[in-house]
Amino acid sequence: MKSQRVQRKMGTSCGSAVTSQTRMGRARVCVPSSRRRTSQGSSSLQGLARHVVARAAMTEAPERSPSPSRVDLRDEGSPTANGLFTNTNPECRRVVPSEKQMEGKTTTVKVVYVVLEAQYQASLSEAVEKLNNRDAVTSGGVGVEIVGYLLEELRDAKNYEEFKKDVETANVFIGSLIFIEELADKVIDAVQPQRERLDACLVFPSMPAVMRLNKLGSFSMAQLGQSKSVISSFMKKKKQQGSGGFEEAMLKLVRTLPSVLKYLPSDKAQDARNFMLSLQYWLGGSADNLENFLLTIAKAYVPEASKLASVQIAEPVVFPDAGIWHPLAPAMYEDLKEYLNWYDTRKDMTFEKDAPVVGLVLQRTHLVTGDEAHYAATVMDLEARGAKVVPIFAGGLDFSGPVKKFYFDPLNKDKSYVDCVVSLTGFALVGGPARQDHPKAIETLKTLNVPYMVSLPLVFQTTEEWSDSSLGLHPVQVALQVALPELDGGLEPIIFSGRDSRTGKSHALHDRIESVCSRAIKWADLRKKQVKDKKVCITVFSFPPDKGNVGTAAYLNVFGSIYKVLKGLQDDGYDVGQLPETDKELMESVLNDTEARYNSEDLNVAYKMSVPEYKKLCLYQEALEENWGPAPGTLNTNGEDLLVFGKEFGNVFIGVQPTFGYEGDPMRLLFSKSASPHHGFAAYYTFVEHVFKADAVLHFGTHGSLEFMPGKQVGMSDGCYPDSLIGSIPNLYYYAANNPSEATIAKRRSYANTMSYLTPPAENAGLYKGLKELSELVGSYQGLKSSNRGIQIVNTIIDKAIQCNLDRDVNLPEVDAKDITEEERDTVVGSVYKKLIEIESRLLPCGLHVIGCPPSAEEAVATLVNIASIDRPELEPPLLGLPTLLARAVGRDIEDVYRNSDNGVLDDVNLLQDITMASREAVTEFVNESVSKDGRIDATFVDIIGKLSGAKEDPWVRALKKTAFKNANQQEMEKVFGYLNFCLQQVVKDAELDSLMKALRGEYVEPGPGGDPIRNPDVLPTGKNIHALDPQAIPTSAAVQSAAVVVERLIERQKLDNGGAYPETIALVLWGTDNIKTYGESLAQVMLMVGVRPKPDALGRVNKLELIPLEELGRPRIDVVVNCSGVFRDLFVNQMNLLDRAIKLAAEQEDEPLEMNFVRKH
């Protein structure tokens, strides 16, 4: 039986909010409060309710703030209620020699260390105890006191003060893997003032600023950075390369120590040798190595430890930098053949000939420090399930080399030896917590071409803290060890090990390891099983319930797409039974009625599950009785059995996901004190896994209810319903490319491989009825304005504009047109015309997408016109948009045209319309070259057109010949249309169906960003495994530049509307999806309004702030009320903290006058 659910909710949204109120007053950030234990279950249900209200619009509902309070990014009442840090006490890492241990000894050496993770804690503590247990002679009369801090603990003010006090009385400081800049700054602030006083300061791979603290006699990293020695150049070069290159460089230095030291001056050679020796001891990690490390440093650099001169110290015990480890193996192996020779001759285990092979990626530090129990448990569980295991490790931060070396068949280097890879490090494949090289990782994983899972050890929390938290995984770990591996294509962030709060050692979470291992083997089985025997469940949705919406999804023709998928599966050899002739017949066979309502005779019943069978197969069904009573309940039942709706086609089952809750009152669950899926929902997934025995489930379209079920937000336990419901089934999920924020929820909470599908192109809305007549009147005025009829037409335009309610948006004169000047009449008509063009140009989705179907010519034109309208300075070479180029062709600046058009200048309104039409004509001519007979784009033609470019008259030249723009810069235009040709190739690639087939074959699906393909064509081709972005990388510099333009324009407009006075307060809503699409543009807008500029740190993470002086700002600091959607809050927890710091920074400028700082004023 699974444990009772104590975590009922997930923080995707919430019903109430709290506010961040600065010390100075009213500047604030509204943050949804989903942490209140009095309303368990409400948050995830409310997140789903949002989509009941506005599903088609794909919005995320912002929350209202009932009262002001401090910004709160943690669980109320939880052990982590002191903020974004762990609640463990550093005192558990303090070892002080006893009076008995100090008998006959004269000196105590105090050591203080700071590390990212806790695996060194046990080894260091054991090493110190061994040293202190030595007698006075063999210890050189020295006892050692040691105290250690985990990096995250320094966020706590009390811990930080204790840390500073410890450093002030320390002899030796040690740091390692300090890669979080705001905490790195704290370390520097504490250690730098004491650096000269300290006898030794050793910092192993960390941020460059922290590395400069190193000091061993005459050796320091600061000197290395300035000198011209060979070692200096070598390390400096590697430090700049990133991708874990700095640590790799240090490892190479250790290996090549003799050849490097000969280049150093003799007086510095010994200190440099001691640093490299120390690094060898540290990387060795065992208690013996660390004991000798401490002796080496004390002997060489602590004056009071002079008696150590007579003590012999052993050389470091060296372990391989990379290799294969197994808990039962006699040694670590550096060759796959040697490992297999041992593995295949084991007496304790026998494996089937075609047993799946799972590759595990491990952290070397856990192995050398003896903190490997969680790794051993994972190996044992996989083997107990009949899988072979190849556990590899690396000493640096780049695992791509070991993957290439150990995961390919020794007899065929082009063939993968493993069937699935599970990284147990939690880090990105290349770069770890430092700089990442995702393209290198993706290239490595594409070559390997197997499913890639990234499971997590608890790093910044103890097991108890995680278990008690409704938030789940620590936000910093989400950023480092969930978001970053997703950029590599990593799947399924399941926590597999916990951390002991007293010893710091990792321990296996056996129920979580069972989940990881069973799912890894299921992914591996997809590579082994014959296609004809594979079973696939296709799940469609019914949302909102009771609305005739069965089988719908955002922007997707669901049954048309399913039919294409079934045909593709049939062609690939899957047993799909007797398929209907058309997609309409397919839909009717499942629904019986195109307007089918859920839980009615309109749906085909595929299976009737008796209550005894349900209780036997569904291990968590008792936990559902609190909300729904005993099975079968009242939903998805005929009163006796639980009903599963859908229809089987050979080995493919098309099922209808049950509704979220009560059909007549789908919101009722929102107000429940606790929440759970109902018995019918649980029975559906129980049937799929245990009765139909699906090898994979395909959730079809955006979006269902599974990922919004109650449970922790990220890093779920066995008490979280998405984890229980999906079981061990590989989850494939077609998700709209333009909605990466909610795709991320599906990826993290239902363990989905989210494959993007193209949203329909946006097309101009056009005009109708009165608006069309008004447009015709404007056209008449342009030809007759100088005649006697001009004034009459203007009066008619004004009357018609009032009838169409345009007087709300356009300033219309209240006098007769004859009483105003001709210039004023032109401005009136221009303002009306500008508004008409604005309405006509509004973009609306055009139709529904069908999976695997290339766009029509009309759809392609709509997409490419929008892509071509944007300047792209970030590209190499930079590209100018078509509007910019066409405006320059007639001697104008497009920004001036936009500005004058906004002000109703008739000539520029006309010019802008001409530019828009010419752009469309040029793109249409270009697209028509690639149209096949059926009116759709032919990928072959697109490729040919690209190759023939320049060989004949370009289509855009033909389009512009008879226009005022015929002299447009040919070189720049060719660059634009070359780019459009590339984009068109991406649009028509059939990657959506191909990615599904790859996933079902147990292959790697290439990751890619989600978002708007217009703004970011890297979203194309669709079919990629959607990821969001590195949450610590926003706002980007480009987003800040764009935001600056928007902010200034907005403030100027508000100033005009406010009688020339600056607005004191502006309200904004921060949406998750929008900030992913724009790389944090609206986040940057908030900061720029208050006059604060976000800045990246040395690793490119945006976690620094710079106050813009009032002299540079040229205006007051505008107070901002920010309302955040639940998705934004949950995906960008670190940016929420950054936002809070920015507001406080502005509010605390006490020397600024109130009339220039509205944040402070309020």
CSV table of N, CA and C in Angstrom, one decimal, residues 237-355:
chain,number,residue,atom,x,y,z
A,237,LYS,N,42.9,30.2,-19.7
A,237,LYS,CA,42.2,29.8,-21.0
A,237,LYS,C,41.0,28.8,-20.6
A,238,LYS,N,41.3,27.9,-19.8
A,238,LYS,CA,40.3,26.9,-19.4
A,238,LYS,C,39.1,27.6,-18.6
A,239,LYS,N,39.5,28.5,-17.8
A,239,LYS,CA,38.5,29.2,-17.0
A,239,LYS,C,37.5,30.0,-17.9
A,240,GLN,N,38.0,30.5,-19.0
A,240,GLN,CA,37.2,31.3,-19.9
A,240,GLN,C,36.3,30.4,-20.7
A,241,GLN,N,36.7,29.1,-20.9
A,241,GLN,CA,36.0,28.2,-21.8
A,241,GLN,C,34.6,27.8,-21.2
A,242,GLY,N,34.5,27.8,-19.9
A,242,GLY,CA,33.3,27.3,-19.3
A,242,GLY,C,33.1,25.9,-19.5
A,243,SER,N,31.8,25.4,-19.5
A,243,SER,CA,31.4,24.0,-19.7
A,243,SER,C,32.2,23.1,-18.8
A,244,GLY,N,32.4,23.6,-17.6
A,244,GLY,CA,33.2,22.7,-16.7
A,244,GLY,C,34.7,22.7,-17.0
A,245,GLY,N,35.1,23.6,-18.0
A,245,GLY,CA,36.5,23.5,-18.4
A,245,GLY,C,37.5,23.9,-17.3
A,246,PHE,N,37.1,24.7,-16.4
A,246,PHE,CA,38.0,25.1,-15.3
A,246,PHE,C,38.4,23.9,-14.5
A,247,GLU,N,37.4,23.2,-14.1
A,247,GLU,CA,37.7,22.0,-13.3
A,247,GLU,C,38.4,21.0,-14.1
A,248,GLU,N,38.1,20.8,-15.3
A,248,GLU,CA,38.8,19.9,-16.2
A,248,GLU,C,40.3,20.3,-16.3
A,249,ALA,N,40.5,21.6,-16.4
A,249,ALA,CA,41.9,22.1,-16.4
A,249,ALA,C,42.6,21.8,-15.2
A,250,MET,N,42.0,21.9,-14.0
A,250,MET,CA,42.7,21.6,-12.8
A,250,MET,C,43.0,20.1,-12.7
A,251,LEU,N,42.1,19.3,-13.2
A,251,LEU,CA,42.4,17.8,-13.2
A,251,LEU,C,43.6,17.5,-14.1
A,252,LYS,N,43.6,18.2,-15.2
A,252,LYS,CA,44.8,18.0,-16.1
A,252,LYS,C,46.1,18.4,-15.4
A,253,LEU,N,46.0,19.5,-14.7
A,253,LEU,CA,47.2,20.0,-14.0
A,253,LEU,C,47.6,19.0,-13.0
A,254,VAL,N,46.7,18.4,-12.3
A,254,VAL,CA,47.1,17.3,-11.3
A,254,VAL,C,47.8,16.2,-12.0
A,255,ARG,N,47.2,15.8,-13.2
A,255,ARG,CA,47.8,14.6,-13.9
A,255,ARG,C,49.2,15.0,-14.5
A,256,THR,N,49.4,16.3,-14.8
A,256,THR,CA,50.6,16.7,-15.5
A,256,THR,C,51.5,17.5,-14.6
A,257,LEU,N,51.3,17.3,-13.3
A,257,LEU,CA,52.0,18.2,-12.3
A,257,LEU,C,53.5,18.3,-12.5
A,258,PRO,N,54.2,17.2,-12.7
A,258,PRO,CA,55.7,17.3,-12.9
A,258,PRO,C,56.1,18.2,-14.1
A,259,SER,N,55.4,18.1,-15.2
A,259,SER,CA,55.8,18.8,-16.4
A,259,SER,C,55.4,20.3,-16.2
A,260,VAL,N,54.4,20.6,-15.4
A,260,VAL,CA,54.0,22.0,-15.2
A,260,VAL,C,54.9,22.7,-14.2
A,261,LEU,N,55.3,22.1,-13.1
A,261,LEU,CA,56.0,22.7,-12.1
A,261,LEU,C,57.4,23.2,-12.5
A,262,LYS,N,57.9,22.5,-13.5
A,262,LYS,CA,59.3,22.9,-13.9
A,262,LYS,C,59.3,24.3,-14.5
A,263,TYR,N,58.1,24.8,-14.9
A,263,TYR,CA,58.1,26.2,-15.5
A,263,TYR,C,57.9,27.3,-14.4
A,264,LEU,N,57.7,26.9,-13.1
A,264,LEU,CA,57.4,27.8,-12.1
A,264,LEU,C,58.8,28.2,-11.4
A,265,PRO,N,58.9,29.5,-11.0
A,265,PRO,CA,60.1,29.9,-10.2
A,265,PRO,C,60.2,29.0,-9.0
A,266,SER,N,61.5,28.7,-8.6
A,266,SER,CA,61.7,27.7,-7.5
A,266,SER,C,61.1,28.1,-6.2
A,267,ASP,N,61.0,29.4,-5.9
A,267,ASP,CA,60.5,29.8,-4.6
A,267,ASP,C,59.0,29.6,-4.6
A,268,LYS,N,58.4,29.5,-5.7
A,268,LYS,CA,56.9,29.3,-5.8
A,268,LYS,C,56.5,27.9,-6.1
A,269,ALA,N,57.5,27.1,-6.5
A,269,ALA,CA,57.2,25.8,-6.9
A,269,ALA,C,56.6,24.9,-5.8
A,270,GLN,N,57.1,25.1,-4.6
A,270,GLN,CA,56.7,24.3,-3.4
A,270,GLN,C,55.2,24.6,-3.1
A,271,ASP,N,54.9,25.9,-3.1
A,271,ASP,CA,53.5,26.3,-2.8
A,271,ASP,C,52.6,25.9,-3.8
A,272,ALA,N,53.0,26.0,-5.1
A,272,ALA,CA,52.1,25.5,-6.2
A,272,ALA,C,51.9,24.0,-6.1
A,273,ARG,N,53.1,23.3,-5.7
A,273,ARG,CA,53.0,21.8,-5.6
A,273,ARG,C,52.0,21.5,-4.5
A,274,ASN,N,52.1,22.2,-3.4
A,274,ASN,CA,51.2,21.9,-2.2
A,274,ASN,C,49.7,22.2,-2.6
A,275,PHE,N,49.5,23.2,-3.4
A,275,PHE,CA,48.1,23.4,-3.9
A,275,PHE,C,47.6,22.2,-4.7
A,276,MET,N,48.4,21.8,-5.7
A,276,MET,CA,48.0,20.7,-6.5
A,276,MET,C,47.9,19.4,-5.7
A,277,LEU,N,48.8,19.2,-4.8
A,277,LEU,CA,48.7,18.1,-3.9
A,277,LEU,C,47.4,18.1,-3.1
A,278,SER,N,47.1,19.3,-2.6
A,278,SER,CA,45.8,19.4,-1.8
A,278,SER,C,44.6,19.1,-2.7
A,279,LEU,N,44.7,19.5,-4.0
A,279,LEU,CA,43.6,19.2,-4.9
A,279,LEU,C,43.5,17.7,-5.1
A,280,GLN,N,44.6,17.0,-5.2
A,280,GLN,CA,44.6,15.6,-5.3
A,280,GLN,C,44.0,14.9,-4.1
A,281,TYR,N,44.4,15.4,-2.9
A,281,TYR,CA,43.8,14.8,-1.7
A,281,TYR,C,42.3,15.0,-1.6
A,282,TRP,N,41.9,16.3,-2.0
A,282,TRP,CA,40.5,16.7,-1.9
A,282,TRP,C,39.7,15.8,-2.9
A,283,LEU,N,40.2,15.7,-4.1
A,283,LEU,CA,39.4,14.9,-5.1
A,283,LEU,C,39.4,13.4,-4.8
A,284,GLY,N,40.5,13.0,-4.0
A,284,GLY,CA,40.5,11.6,-3.5
A,284,GLY,C,39.3,11.3,-2.5
A,285,GLY,N,39.0,12.3,-1.7
A,285,GLY,CA,37.8,12.3,-0.9
A,285,GLY,C,37.6,11.4,0.2
A,286,SER,N,38.5,10.4,0.3
A,286,SER,CA,38.3,9.4,1.4
A,286,SER,C,38.8,10.0,2.7
A,287,ALA,N,38.4,9.4,3.8
A,287,ALA,CA,38.9,9.9,5.1
A,287,ALA,C,40.4,9.9,5.2
A,288,ASP,N,41.0,8.9,4.7
A,288,ASP,CA,42.5,8.9,4.8
A,288,ASP,C,43.1,10.0,4.0
A,289,ASN,N,42.6,10.2,2.8
A,289,ASN,CA,43.1,11.3,1.9
A,289,ASN,C,42.9,12.7,2.6
A,290,LEU,N,41.7,12.9,3.2
A,290,LEU,CA,41.4,14.2,3.8
A,290,LEU,C,42.2,14.4,5.1
A,291,GLU,N,42.5,13.3,5.8
A,291,GLU,CA,43.4,13.4,7.0
A,291,GLU,C,44.7,13.9,6.6
A,292,ASN,N,45.3,13.3,5.5
A,292,ASN,CA,46.6,13.7,5.1
A,292,ASN,C,46.6,15.1,4.5
A,293,PHE,N,45.5,15.4,3.9
A,293,PHE,CA,45.4,16.8,3.3
A,293,PHE,C,45.5,17.8,4.5
A,294,LEU,N,44.7,17.6,5.5
A,294,LEU,CA,44.8,18.5,6.7
A,294,LEU,C,46.2,18.6,7.3
A,295,LEU,N,46.8,17.4,7.4
A,295,LEU,CA,48.2,17.4,7.9
A,295,LEU,C,49.2,18.2,7.0
A,296,THR,N,49.0,18.0,5.7
A,296,THR,CA,49.9,18.7,4.8
A,296,THR,C,49.8,20.2,4.9
A,297,ILE,N,48.6,20.7,5.0
A,297,ILE,CA,48.4,22.1,5.1
A,297,ILE,C,48.9,22.7,6.4
A,298,ALA,N,48.5,22.0,7.5
A,298,ALA,CA,49.0,22.4,8.8
A,298,ALA,C,50.5,22.4,8.9
A,299,LYS,N,51.1,21.4,8.4
A,299,LYS,CA,52.6,21.2,8.5
A,299,LYS,C,53.3,22.3,7.7
A,300,ALA,N,52.7,22.7,6.6
A,300,ALA,CA,53.4,23.7,5.7
A,300,ALA,C,53.1,25.1,6.0
A,301,TYR,N,51.9,25.4,6.6
A,301,TYR,CA,51.4,26.8,6.7
A,301,TYR,C,51.0,27.3,8.0
A,302,VAL,N,50.8,26.4,9.0
A,302,VAL,CA,50.4,26.8,10.3
A,302,VAL,C,51.6,26.9,11.2
A,303,PRO,N,52.1,28.1,11.6
A,303,PRO,CA,53.3,28.2,12.3
A,303,PRO,C,53.3,27.5,13.6
A,304,GLU,N,52.1,27.4,14.3
A,304,GLU,CA,52.1,26.8,15.6
A,304,GLU,C,52.2,25.3,15.5
A,305,ALA,N,52.1,24.7,14.3
A,305,ALA,CA,52.1,23.3,14.1
A,305,ALA,C,53.5,22.8,13.7
A,306,SER,N,54.6,23.5,14.2
A,306,SER,CA,55.9,23.2,13.7
A,306,SER,C,56.4,21.8,14.1
A,307,LYS,N,55.8,21.1,15.1
A,307,LYS,CA,56.2,19.8,15.5
A,307,LYS,C,55.8,18.8,14.4
A,308,LEU,N,54.9,19.2,13.5
A,308,LEU,CA,54.5,18.3,12.4
A,308,LEU,C,55.6,18.0,11.4
A,309,ALA,N,56.7,18.8,11.5
A,309,ALA,CA,57.8,18.6,10.6
A,309,ALA,C,58.4,17.2,10.6
A,310,SER,N,58.3,16.5,11.8
A,310,SER,CA,58.8,15.2,11.9
A,310,SER,C,57.8,14.1,11.5
A,311,VAL,N,56.6,14.5,11.2
A,311,VAL,CA,55.5,13.5,10.9
A,311,VAL,C,55.5,13.2,9.4
A,312,GLN,N,55.6,11.9,9.1
A,312,GLN,CA,55.5,11.5,7.7
A,312,GLN,C,54.1,11.5,7.2
A,313,ILE,N,53.9,12.0,6.1
A,313,ILE,CA,52.5,12.1,5.5
A,313,ILE,C,52.4,11.3,4.2
A,314,ALA,N,51.5,10.4,4.1
A,314,ALA,CA,51.4,9.6,2.9
A,314,ALA,C,50.9,10.4,1.7
A,315,GLU,N,51.4,9.9,0.5
A,315,GLU,CA,50.9,10.5,-0.7
A,315,GLU,C,49.4,10.2,-0.9
A,316,PRO,N,48.8,11.1,-1.8
A,316,PRO,CA,47.3,10.8,-2.0
A,316,PRO,C,47.1,9.5,-2.6
A,317,VAL,N,46.0,8.8,-2.2
A,317,VAL,CA,45.5,7.6,-2.8
A,317,VAL,C,44.7,8.1,-4.0
A,318,VAL,N,45.1,7.8,-5.2
A,318,VAL,CA,44.5,8.3,-6.4
A,318,VAL,C,43.5,7.4,-7.0
A,319,PHE,N,42.3,7.9,-7.3
A,319,PHE,CA,41.2,7.2,-7.9
A,319,PHE,C,41.1,7.6,-9.4
A,320,PRO,N,40.6,6.8,-10.3
A,320,PRO,CA,40.4,7.2,-11.7
A,320,PRO,C,39.6,8.5,-11.8
A,321,ASP,N,39.9,9.4,-12.7
A,321,ASP,CA,39.1,10.6,-13.0
A,321,ASP,C,37.8,10.2,-13.5
A,322,ALA,N,37.7,9.2,-14.3
A,322,ALA,CA,36.5,8.7,-14.9
A,322,ALA,C,36.6,7.2,-15.0
A,323,GLY,N,35.4,6.5,-14.9
A,323,GLY,CA,35.5,5.0,-15.0
A,323,GLY,C,34.1,4.4,-14.8
A,324,ILE,N,34.1,3.1,-14.5
A,324,ILE,CA,32.9,2.4,-14.2
A,324,ILE,C,33.0,1.8,-12.8
A,325,TRP,N,31.9,2.1,-12.0
A,325,TRP,CA,31.9,1.6,-10.6
A,325,TRP,C,30.7,0.7,-10.4
A,326,HIS,N,30.9,-0.3,-9.6
A,326,HIS,CA,29.8,-1.2,-9.2
A,326,HIS,C,30.0,-1.5,-7.7
A,327,PRO,N,29.0,-1.5,-6.9
A,327,PRO,CA,29.2,-1.8,-5.5
A,327,PRO,C,29.8,-3.1,-5.1
A,328,LEU,N,29.7,-4.1,-6.0
A,328,LEU,CA,30.2,-5.4,-5.8
A,328,LEU,C,31.6,-5.7,-6.5
A,329,ALA,N,32.0,-4.7,-7.3
A,329,ALA,CA,33.2,-4.9,-8.1
A,329,ALA,C,34.4,-4.8,-7.3
A,330,PRO,N,35.5,-5.5,-7.6
A,330,PRO,CA,36.7,-5.5,-6.8
A,330,PRO,C,37.5,-4.2,-7.0
A,331,ALA,N,37.1,-3.4,-8.1
A,331,ALA,CA,37.9,-2.2,-8.4
A,331,ALA,C,37.0,-1.3,-9.3
A,332,MET,N,37.5,-0.1,-9.5
A,332,MET,CA,36.9,0.7,-10.6
A,332,MET,C,37.6,0.4,-11.9
A,333,TYR,N,36.7,0.4,-12.9
A,333,TYR,CA,37.2,0.0,-14.3
A,333,TYR,C,37.3,1.2,-15.2
A,334,GLU,N,38.4,1.3,-16.0
A,334,GLU,CA,38.5,2.4,-16.9
A,334,GLU,C,38.4,1.9,-18.4
A,335,ASP,N,37.8,0.7,-18.5
A,335,ASP,CA,37.6,0.1,-19.9
A,335,ASP,C,36.3,-0.7,-19.8
A,336,LEU,N,35.4,-0.5,-20.8
A,336,LEU,CA,34.1,-1.2,-20.8
A,336,LEU,C,34.3,-2.7,-20.9
A,337,LYS,N,35.3,-3.1,-21.8
A,337,LYS,CA,35.5,-4.6,-22.0
A,337,LYS,C,35.9,-5.2,-20.6
A,338,GLU,N,36.8,-4.6,-19.9
A,338,GLU,CA,37.2,-5.1,-18.6
A,338,GLU,C,36.0,-5.3,-17.6
A,339,TYR,N,35.2,-4.2,-17.6
A,339,TYR,CA,34.0,-4.3,-16.7
A,339,TYR,C,33.1,-5.4,-17.1
A,340,LEU,N,32.9,-5.6,-18.4
A,340,LEU,CA,31.9,-6.6,-18.9
A,340,LEU,C,32.5,-8.0,-18.6
A,341,ASN,N,33.9,-8.1,-18.7
A,341,ASN,CA,34.5,-9.4,-18.4
A,341,ASN,C,34.2,-9.8,-17.0
A,342,TRP,N,34.3,-8.8,-16.1
A,342,TRP,CA,33.9,-9.1,-14.7
A,342,TRP,C,32.4,-9.3,-14.5
A,343,TYR,N,31.6,-8.4,-15.2
A,343,TYR,CA,30.2,-8.4,-14.9
A,343,TYR,C,29.5,-9.7,-15.4
A,344,ASP,N,29.9,-10.2,-16.6
A,344,ASP,CA,29.3,-11.3,-17.2
A,344,ASP,C,29.7,-12.6,-16.6
A,345,THR,N,30.7,-12.6,-15.7
A,345,THR,CA,31.2,-13.8,-15.1
A,345,THR,C,30.8,-13.8,-13.6
A,346,ARG,N,29.9,-12.9,-13.2
A,346,ARG,CA,29.5,-12.9,-11.8
A,346,ARG,C,28.7,-14.2,-11.5
A,347,LYS,N,28.9,-14.7,-10.3
A,347,LYS,CA,28.2,-15.9,-9.8
A,347,LYS,C,26.9,-15.6,-9.1
A,348,ASP,N,26.8,-14.3,-8.6
A,348,ASP,CA,25.6,-14.0,-7.8
A,348,ASP,C,24.4,-13.6,-8.6
A,349,MET,N,24.6,-13.3,-10.0
A,349,MET,CA,23.5,-12.8,-10.8
A,349,MET,C,23.6,-13.5,-12.2
A,350,THR,N,22.5,-13.8,-12.7
A,350,THR,CA,22.4,-14.2,-14.1
A,350,THR,C,21.3,-13.4,-14.8
A,351,PHE,N,21.6,-13.0,-16.0
A,351,PHE,CA,20.6,-12.2,-16.8
A,351,PHE,C,20.2,-12.9,-18.1
A,352,GLU,N,19.0,-12.5,-18.5
A,352,GLU,CA,18.5,-13.0,-19.8
A,352,GLU,C,19.4,-12.4,-20.9
A,353,LYS,N,19.4,-13.2,-22.0
A,353,LYS,CA,20.3,-12.8,-23.1
A,353,LYS,C,20.0,-11.4,-23.6
A,354,ASP,N,18.7,-11.1,-23.7
A,354,ASP,CA,18.3,-9.8,-24.2
A,354,ASP,C,17.8,-8.8,-23.1
A,355,ALA,N,18.4,-9.0,-21.9
A,355,ALA,CA,18.1,-8.1,-20.8
A,355,ALA,C,18.4,-6.7,-21.2
